[in-house]
Coordinates of C-alpha atoms and ligand atoms in Angstrom, one line a residue:
X278 CA -13.0 2.9 18.8
X279 CA -9.6 2.8 20.5
X280 CA -9.8 6.2 22.1
X281 CA -13.6 6.7 22.7
X282 CA -14.4 3.4 24.4
X283 CA -17.6 3.4 22.3
X284 CA -18.8 -0.2 22.1
X285 CA -20.7 0.2 18.9
X286 CA -19.1 -0.4 15.5
X287 CA -20.0 -1.3 11.9
X288 CA -17.8 -2.5 9.0
X289 CA -18.1 -4.2 5.6
X290 CA -15.5 -6.5 4.0
X291 CA -15.5 -7.5 0.4
X292 CA -15.3 -11.1 -0.8
X293 CA -11.8 -12.3 -1.6
X294 CA -9.8 -15.5 -1.7
X295 CA -6.3 -15.2 -0.3
X296 CA -3.6 -17.8 -0.9
X297 CA -0.3 -17.3 1.0
X298 CA 2.9 -19.2 1.1
X299 CA 6.4 -19.7 -0.3
X300 CA 6.0 -21.5 -3.6
X301 CA 2.3 -20.8 -3.9
X302 CA 2.9 -19.4 -7.4
X303 CA 2.7 -23.1 -8.5
X304 CA -1.0 -23.1 -7.4
X305 CA -1.8 -20.2 -9.7
X306 CA -3.4 -22.1 -12.6
X307 CA -5.5 -24.3 -10.1
X308 CA -6.6 -21.2 -8.3
X309 CA -7.7 -19.5 -11.5
X310 CA -9.6 -22.7 -12.4
X311 CA -11.2 -22.6 -9.0
X312 CA -12.5 -19.1 -9.7
X313 CA -13.7 -20.1 -13.2
X314 CA -11.2 -17.7 -14.9
X315 CA -9.8 -19.0 -18.2
X316 CA -7.8 -16.3 -20.0
X317 CA -6.1 -13.4 -18.1
X318 CA -4.4 -10.3 -19.2
X319 CA -1.1 -10.0 -17.2
X320 CA -0.3 -6.4 -16.0
X321 CA 3.0 -5.3 -14.6
X322 CA 5.5 -2.5 -14.3
X323 CA 8.6 -2.3 -16.6
X324 CA 11.7 -4.3 -15.6
X325 CA 10.0 -7.3 -13.9
X326 CA 11.2 -9.8 -16.6
X327 CA 12.4 -12.5 -14.2
X328 CA 9.2 -12.5 -12.1
X329 CA 7.2 -12.2 -15.3
X330 CA 8.8 -15.3 -16.7
X331 CA 8.1 -17.2 -13.5
X332 CA 4.4 -16.2 -13.6
X333 CA 4.0 -16.9 -17.4
X334 CA 5.5 -20.4 -16.9
X335 CA 2.6 -21.1 -14.4
X336 CA -0.1 -19.5 -16.5
X337 CA -0.2 -21.4 -19.8
X338 CA -2.8 -21.9 -21.1
X339 CA -4.5 -19.2 -19.1
X340 CA -2.4 -16.3 -20.6
X341 CA -4.4 -14.1 -22.9
X342 CA -1.8 -11.3 -23.2
X343 CA 0.7 -9.1 -21.3
X344 CA 0.9 -5.4 -20.7
X345 CA 4.1 -4.3 -18.9
X346 CA 3.7 -0.5 -19.0
X347 CA 2.0 0.1 -15.5
X348 CA 3.3 3.4 -14.0
X349 CA 3.0 5.1 -10.6
X350 CA -0.3 6.8 -9.9
X351 CA -2.1 5.1 -12.8
X352 CA -1.9 7.8 -15.5
X353 CA -4.8 7.9 -18.1
X354 CA -2.4 7.1 -20.9
X355 CA -1.4 3.8 -19.3
X356 CA -5.0 2.9 -18.7
X357 CA -5.8 3.5 -22.4
X358 CA -2.7 1.6 -23.6
X359 CA -3.6 -1.4 -21.4
X360 CA -7.3 -1.2 -22.5
X361 CA -6.2 -1.3 -26.1
X362 CA -4.4 -4.6 -25.4
X363 CA -7.4 -5.8 -23.4
X364 CA -9.8 -5.2 -26.2
X365 CA -7.5 -7.1 -28.6
X366 CA -7.0 -10.2 -26.4
X367 CA -10.4 -10.3 -24.8
X368 CA -9.5 -11.8 -21.4
X369 CA -12.1 -12.8 -18.8
X370 CA -9.9 -11.2 -16.0
X371 CA -6.8 -9.1 -15.3
X372 CA -3.9 -10.4 -13.3
X373 CA -1.5 -7.9 -11.7
X374 CA 2.1 -8.8 -10.9
X375 CA 3.9 -6.2 -8.8
X376 CA 3.3 -3.4 -6.3
X377 CA 0.7 -0.7 -6.0
X378 CA 1.3 0.7 -9.5
X379 CA 0.4 -2.6 -11.2
X380 CA -2.5 -3.2 -8.9
X381 CA -3.7 0.3 -9.4
X382 CA -3.8 -0.2 -13.2
X383 CA -5.7 -3.5 -12.7
X384 CA -8.3 -1.7 -10.5
X385 CA -8.7 1.1 -13.1
X386 CA -9.4 -1.6 -15.7
X387 CA -11.8 -3.5 -13.4
X388 CA -13.7 -0.2 -12.9
X389 CA -14.0 0.5 -16.6
X390 CA -14.7 -3.0 -17.8
X391 CA -16.3 -4.9 -14.9
X392 CA -13.7 -7.7 -15.3
X393 CA -12.6 -9.4 -12.1
X394 CA -9.1 -8.8 -10.8
X395 CA -6.4 -11.2 -9.5
X396 CA -3.3 -9.8 -7.8
X397 CA 0.1 -11.3 -7.1
X398 CA 1.7 -8.5 -4.9
X399 CA 5.4 -8.1 -4.8
X400 CA 5.8 -5.1 -2.5
X401 CA 4.2 -4.2 0.8
X402 CA 1.7 -1.6 -0.5
X403 CA -1.3 -3.5 0.7
X404 CA -3.4 -2.2 -2.3
X405 CA -4.4 -5.8 -3.2
X406 CA -6.6 -6.0 -0.1
X407 CA -8.4 -2.7 -0.6
X408 CA -11.3 -1.4 -2.6
X409 CA -9.5 2.0 -2.9
X410 CA -8.7 3.1 -6.4
X411 CA -6.7 6.1 -7.7
X412 CA -6.2 7.4 -11.2
X413 CA -4.3 10.4 -12.6
X414 CA -5.5 12.7 -15.4
X415 CA -2.9 15.4 -16.2
X416 CA -1.8 16.7 -12.8
X417 CA -4.9 15.7 -10.9
X418 CA -5.1 12.4 -9.0
X419 CA -8.6 11.2 -8.1
X420 CA -9.1 8.5 -5.5
X421 CA -12.2 6.7 -4.2
X422 CA -13.6 3.5 -2.8
X423 CA -15.5 0.9 -4.9
X424 CA -15.9 -2.7 -3.9
X425 CA -16.0 -3.6 -7.6
X426 CA -12.2 -2.8 -8.0
X427 CA -11.0 -5.0 -5.1
X428 CA -9.2 -8.1 -6.3
X429 CA -11.2 -11.3 -6.1
X430 CA -8.2 -13.6 -5.7
X431 CA -4.8 -12.6 -4.1
X432 CA -1.9 -14.9 -4.3
X433 CA 1.1 -14.1 -2.1
X434 CA 4.4 -15.8 -2.8
X435 CA 7.1 -14.3 -0.6
X436 CA 9.7 -15.8 -3.0
X437 CA 8.7 -13.1 -5.5
X438 CA 9.7 -10.4 -3.0
X439 CA 13.3 -11.6 -2.6
X440 CA 14.3 -9.3 -5.5
X441 CA 12.9 -6.1 -3.9
X442 CA 15.9 -3.9 -3.3
X443 CA 16.7 -3.1 0.4
X444 CA 15.8 0.6 0.0
X445 CA 12.4 -0.2 -1.5
X446 CA 11.8 -3.0 1.0
X447 CA 12.3 -0.5 3.9
X448 CA 10.2 2.2 2.4
X449 CA 7.4 -0.1 1.2
X450 CA 7.4 -1.7 4.7
X451 CA 7.1 1.7 6.4
X452 CA 4.2 2.5 4.0
X453 CA 2.5 -0.6 5.3
X454 CA 3.2 0.5 8.9
X455 CA 1.7 3.9 8.0
X456 CA -1.5 2.2 7.0
X457 CA -1.6 0.3 10.3
X458 CA -0.7 3.4 12.4
X459 CA -3.5 5.4 10.9
X460 CA -5.9 2.4 11.2
X461 CA -5.0 2.2 14.9
X462 CA -6.1 5.8 15.6
X463 CA -8.9 6.0 13.0
X464 CA -12.3 7.3 14.2
X465 CA -13.9 4.3 12.6
X466 CA -11.5 1.7 14.1
X467 CA -13.2 -1.4 15.4
X468 CA -12.0 -4.4 17.3
X469 CA -11.1 -6.3 14.1
X470 CA -9.3 -3.5 12.3
X471 CA -7.4 -2.7 15.5
X472 CA -6.1 -6.3 16.0
X473 CA -5.0 -6.3 12.3
X474 CA -3.2 -3.0 12.7
X475 CA -1.3 -3.9 15.9
X476 CA -0.2 -7.3 14.6
X477 CA 0.8 -5.8 11.3
X478 CA 3.1 -3.2 13.0
X479 CA 4.7 -6.0 15.2
X480 CA 5.4 -8.3 12.2
X481 CA 6.6 -5.5 9.9
X482 CA 8.9 -3.9 12.5
X483 CA 10.5 -7.3 13.4
X484 CA 10.9 -8.5 9.9
X485 CA 12.1 -5.2 8.3
X486 CA 14.8 -4.9 11.0
X487 CA 16.1 -8.2 9.8
X488 CA 15.6 -7.5 6.0
X489 CA 17.6 -4.3 6.1
X490 CA 20.8 -6.4 6.5
X491 CA 19.6 -9.7 5.2
X492 CA 17.3 -9.1 2.2
X493 CA 17.3 -12.8 1.3
X494 CA 16.1 -14.0 4.7
X495 CA 13.1 -16.1 3.6
X496 CA 11.3 -16.3 7.0
X497 CA 11.6 -12.5 7.3
X498 CA 10.2 -12.0 3.8
X499 CA 7.2 -14.1 4.6
X500 CA 6.7 -12.3 7.9
X501 CA 6.9 -8.8 6.2
X502 CA 4.4 -9.9 3.5
X503 CA 2.0 -11.2 6.1
X504 CA 2.3 -7.9 7.9
X505 CA 1.6 -6.0 4.7
X506 CA -1.5 -8.2 4.1
X507 CA -2.8 -7.4 7.6
X508 CA -2.0 -3.7 7.1
X509 CA -3.9 -3.7 3.8
X510 CA -6.9 -5.2 5.5
X511 CA -6.8 -2.6 8.2
X512 CA -6.5 0.2 5.6
X513 CA -9.5 -1.1 3.8
X514 CA -11.6 -1.1 7.0
X515 CA -10.8 2.4 8.2
X516 CA -10.5 6.1 7.3
X517 CA -7.0 7.4 6.8
X518 CA -5.7 10.8 8.2
X519 CA -2.9 13.4 7.8
X520 CA -0.2 10.9 7.1
X521 CA -2.0 9.5 4.0
X522 CA -3.1 13.0 2.8
X523 CA 0.4 14.4 3.0
X524 CA 2.0 11.4 1.3
X525 CA -0.6 11.6 -1.4
X526 CA 0.2 15.3 -1.9
X527 CA 4.0 14.9 -1.9
X528 CA 3.9 12.0 -4.3
X529 CA 1.0 13.1 -6.5
X530 CA 1.9 16.9 -6.8
X531 CA 5.7 17.0 -6.1
X532 CA 6.8 13.7 -7.7
X533 CA 8.3 12.1 -4.6
X534 CA 8.2 8.3 -4.8
X535 CA 5.0 7.2 -2.9
X536 CA 6.4 4.6 -0.4
X537 CA 9.5 6.7 0.3
X538 CA 7.3 9.8 1.0
X539 CA 5.2 7.8 3.5
X540 CA 8.4 6.5 5.2
X541 CA 9.9 9.9 5.5
X542 CA 6.8 11.5 6.9
X543 CA 5.7 8.8 9.4
X544 CA 8.0 9.8 12.3
X545 CA 6.8 13.4 12.1
X546 CA 3.1 12.6 11.8
X547 CA 3.2 10.1 14.7
X548 CA 5.0 12.8 16.8
X549 CA 2.3 15.3 15.8
X550 CA -0.7 13.1 16.6
X551 CA 0.8 11.4 19.7
X552 CA -0.9 13.5 22.4
X553 CA -4.3 13.3 20.7
X554 CA -4.4 9.5 20.5
X555 CA -2.7 8.2 23.7
X556 CA -4.4 4.7 23.7
X557 CA -3.5 4.0 20.1
X558 CA 0.0 5.2 20.7
X559 CA 0.4 2.8 23.7
X560 CA -0.7 -0.1 21.4
X561 CA 1.7 1.0 18.6
X562 CA 4.5 1.3 21.2
X563 CA 3.7 -2.2 22.5
X564 CA 3.7 -3.6 18.9
X565 CA 7.1 -2.0 18.4
X566 CA 8.4 -3.6 21.6
X567 CA 9.0 -0.2 23.3
X568 CA 7.1 2.1 25.7
X569 CA 6.9 5.2 23.5
X570 CA 5.5 5.2 19.9
X571 CA 7.1 8.5 18.9
X572 CA 10.7 7.4 19.7
X573 CA 9.9 3.8 18.6
X574 CA 8.9 4.9 15.1
X575 CA 11.8 7.4 14.9
X576 CA 14.3 4.7 15.9
X577 CA 12.8 2.2 13.4
X578 CA 13.2 4.8 10.6
X579 CA 16.8 5.2 11.6
X580 CA 17.5 1.5 11.7
X581 CA 15.9 1.1 8.3
X582 CA 18.0 4.0 6.9
X583 CA 14.8 5.8 5.7
X584 CA 15.6 8.7 3.4
X585 CA 14.6 12.1 4.6
X586 CA 12.2 14.4 2.7
X587 CA 15.2 16.6 1.7
X588 CA 17.0 13.5 0.3
X589 CA 13.9 12.7 -1.7
X590 CA 14.0 16.2 -3.3
X591 CA 11.5 18.1 -1.2
X592 CA 12.5 21.6 -0.2
X593 CA 11.4 24.7 1.8
X594 CA 10.0 26.5 -1.3
X595 CA 7.5 23.6 -1.8
X596 CA 6.0 23.9 1.8
X597 CA 3.3 26.5 1.2
X598 CA 1.7 24.8 -1.7
X599 CA 2.0 21.3 -0.1
X600 CA 0.3 22.7 3.1
X601 CA -2.4 24.3 1.0
X602 CA -3.1 21.1 -0.9
X603 CA -3.1 19.0 2.3
X604 CA -5.7 21.2 3.9
X605 CA -8.1 21.7 0.9
X606 CA -10.6 19.1 2.0
X607 CA -11.5 17.9 5.5
X608 CA -10.5 14.4 6.7
X609 CA -10.4 12.5 10.0
X610 CA -7.3 12.9 12.1
X611 CA -6.7 12.7 15.8
X612 CA -5.4 16.4 16.0
X613 CA -6.9 19.3 14.2
X614 CA -5.1 19.9 10.9
X615 CA -4.7 23.5 9.7
X616 CA -2.5 25.0 7.0
X617 CA -0.1 26.6 9.5
X618 CA 0.2 23.4 11.5
X619 CA 1.1 21.4 8.3
X620 CA 3.7 24.1 7.4
X621 CA 5.3 23.7 10.8
X622 CA 5.3 19.9 10.5
X623 CA 6.9 20.0 7.1
X624 CA 9.5 22.5 8.3
X625 CA 10.4 20.2 11.2
X626 CA 10.5 17.2 8.8
X627 CA 13.0 19.1 6.6
X628 CA 15.1 20.1 9.6
X629 CA 15.3 16.4 10.8
Ligands
NAD917 P1 5.4 0.4 -7.3 O1 4.3 -0.6 -7.6 O2 5.4 1.6 -8.2 O3 6.7 -0.4 -7.3 C1 7.9 0.4 -7.1 C2 9.1 -0.2 -8.0 O4 9.4 -1.5 -7.5 C3 8.6 -0.4 -9.4 O5 9.7 0.0 -10.3 C4 8.4 -1.9 -9.5 O6 8.6 -2.4 -10.8 C5 9.4 -2.4 -8.5 N1 9.1 -3.7 -7.9 C6 7.9 -4.2 -7.5 N2 8.1 -5.4 -7.0 C7 9.4 -5.7 -7.1 C8 10.2 -6.9 -6.7 N3 9.7 -7.9 -6.1 N4 11.5 -6.9 -7.0 C9 12.1 -5.8 -7.6 N5 11.4 -4.7 -8.0 C10 10.1 -4.7 -7.7 O7 5.3 0.9 -5.8 P2 4.3 0.6 -4.5 O8 4.9 1.4 -3.4 O9 4.1 -0.8 -4.4 O10 3.0 1.2 -5.0 C11 2.8 2.6 -5.1 C12 1.5 3.0 -5.7 O11 0.4 2.2 -5.1 C13 1.1 4.4 -5.5 O12 0.5 4.9 -6.7 C14 0.1 4.4 -4.4 O13 -0.8 5.5 -4.5 C15 -0.6 3.1 -4.6 N6 -1.2 2.5 -3.4 C16 -2.5 2.2 -3.4 C17 -3.1 1.7 -2.3 C18 -4.6 1.4 -2.4 O14 -5.2 0.8 -1.5 N7 -5.3 1.7 -3.5 C19 -2.4 1.3 -1.2 C20 -1.0 1.6 -1.2 C21 -0.4 2.2 -2.3

């Protein structure tokens, strides 16, 4: 409890084996053997041919089949299409290659079939470390927590992130920082989640600042992926607040890209919450190497050339519905969240 100085805490973690390192993809078959997994269905998003080839080359004879139609927010049609392939090839596990969209599809299949999940993350979404799932049916996205969907094996190879474009690198990295920021001031923060959050922010801020100009810097890629891993762990252990609710609404109901929505919102949400979470803000500032979290996050967004909400296609006419959706249900946040407050926050974000 960062703010309350309450010495009692409780948390659960799910069982997962994590293998991290440049070139660790070559250990994939041995790691699957170690887990007793023989035939996996490979799931990914469209356009990942080069990384897919690299993974397939390591998988034989473990490859049962491939489905490359994962899409953002895990639509029901993608789940059904992947399930059709799954029923044909009868794997004993699913293996995701890619970011939160591929991992989300794997989680949906794990939930429906009970098959274990293996993840090879190639963005900084952190979803691979969480038991949080999300699926979309029509216009409605449902999310929840279920330890059964959390990957059992996660293999991080930073070499697979070299191809992530600069703009996605910055936005996805800010998405990971958003997990850590909200973990830092979460009401159920504990000494472990707090350490994870502070260190994630430090590693991500340092490495993203390098990657924005040098996307092929291998040391910075490894550092950013380490930060994303820590941020994902912190996200899994804590309750998220306004930042995650708003990003969820803007991406789910207004079609903004998920990581970019997080990145555009973060400076405004940190500014909004700052006075209500002074201790967490001091830690966040220290992790950023500055003495003020609000200006530190704003400056980082500028350095990373983060697109504004307006540039992402959000406009003033969308504010009333967004504010209504973001305040439909109660959730933890350092400052009281009301519909007028969210409208004001979004107006200032559009003016920025
Ligand atoms: P994404 O998975 O949709 O990936 C974005 C784009 O980048 C895709 O086109 C993908 O093919 C491409 N890409 C991925 N890796 C690449 C690489 N190495 N090189 C080049 N291109 C690459 O985006 P995301 O931001 O990783 O994930 C967003 C989704 O994840 C959202 O649906 C969000 O709700 C979910 N999410 C879930 C959790 C959780 O804990 N459940 C956490 C964070 C995000």
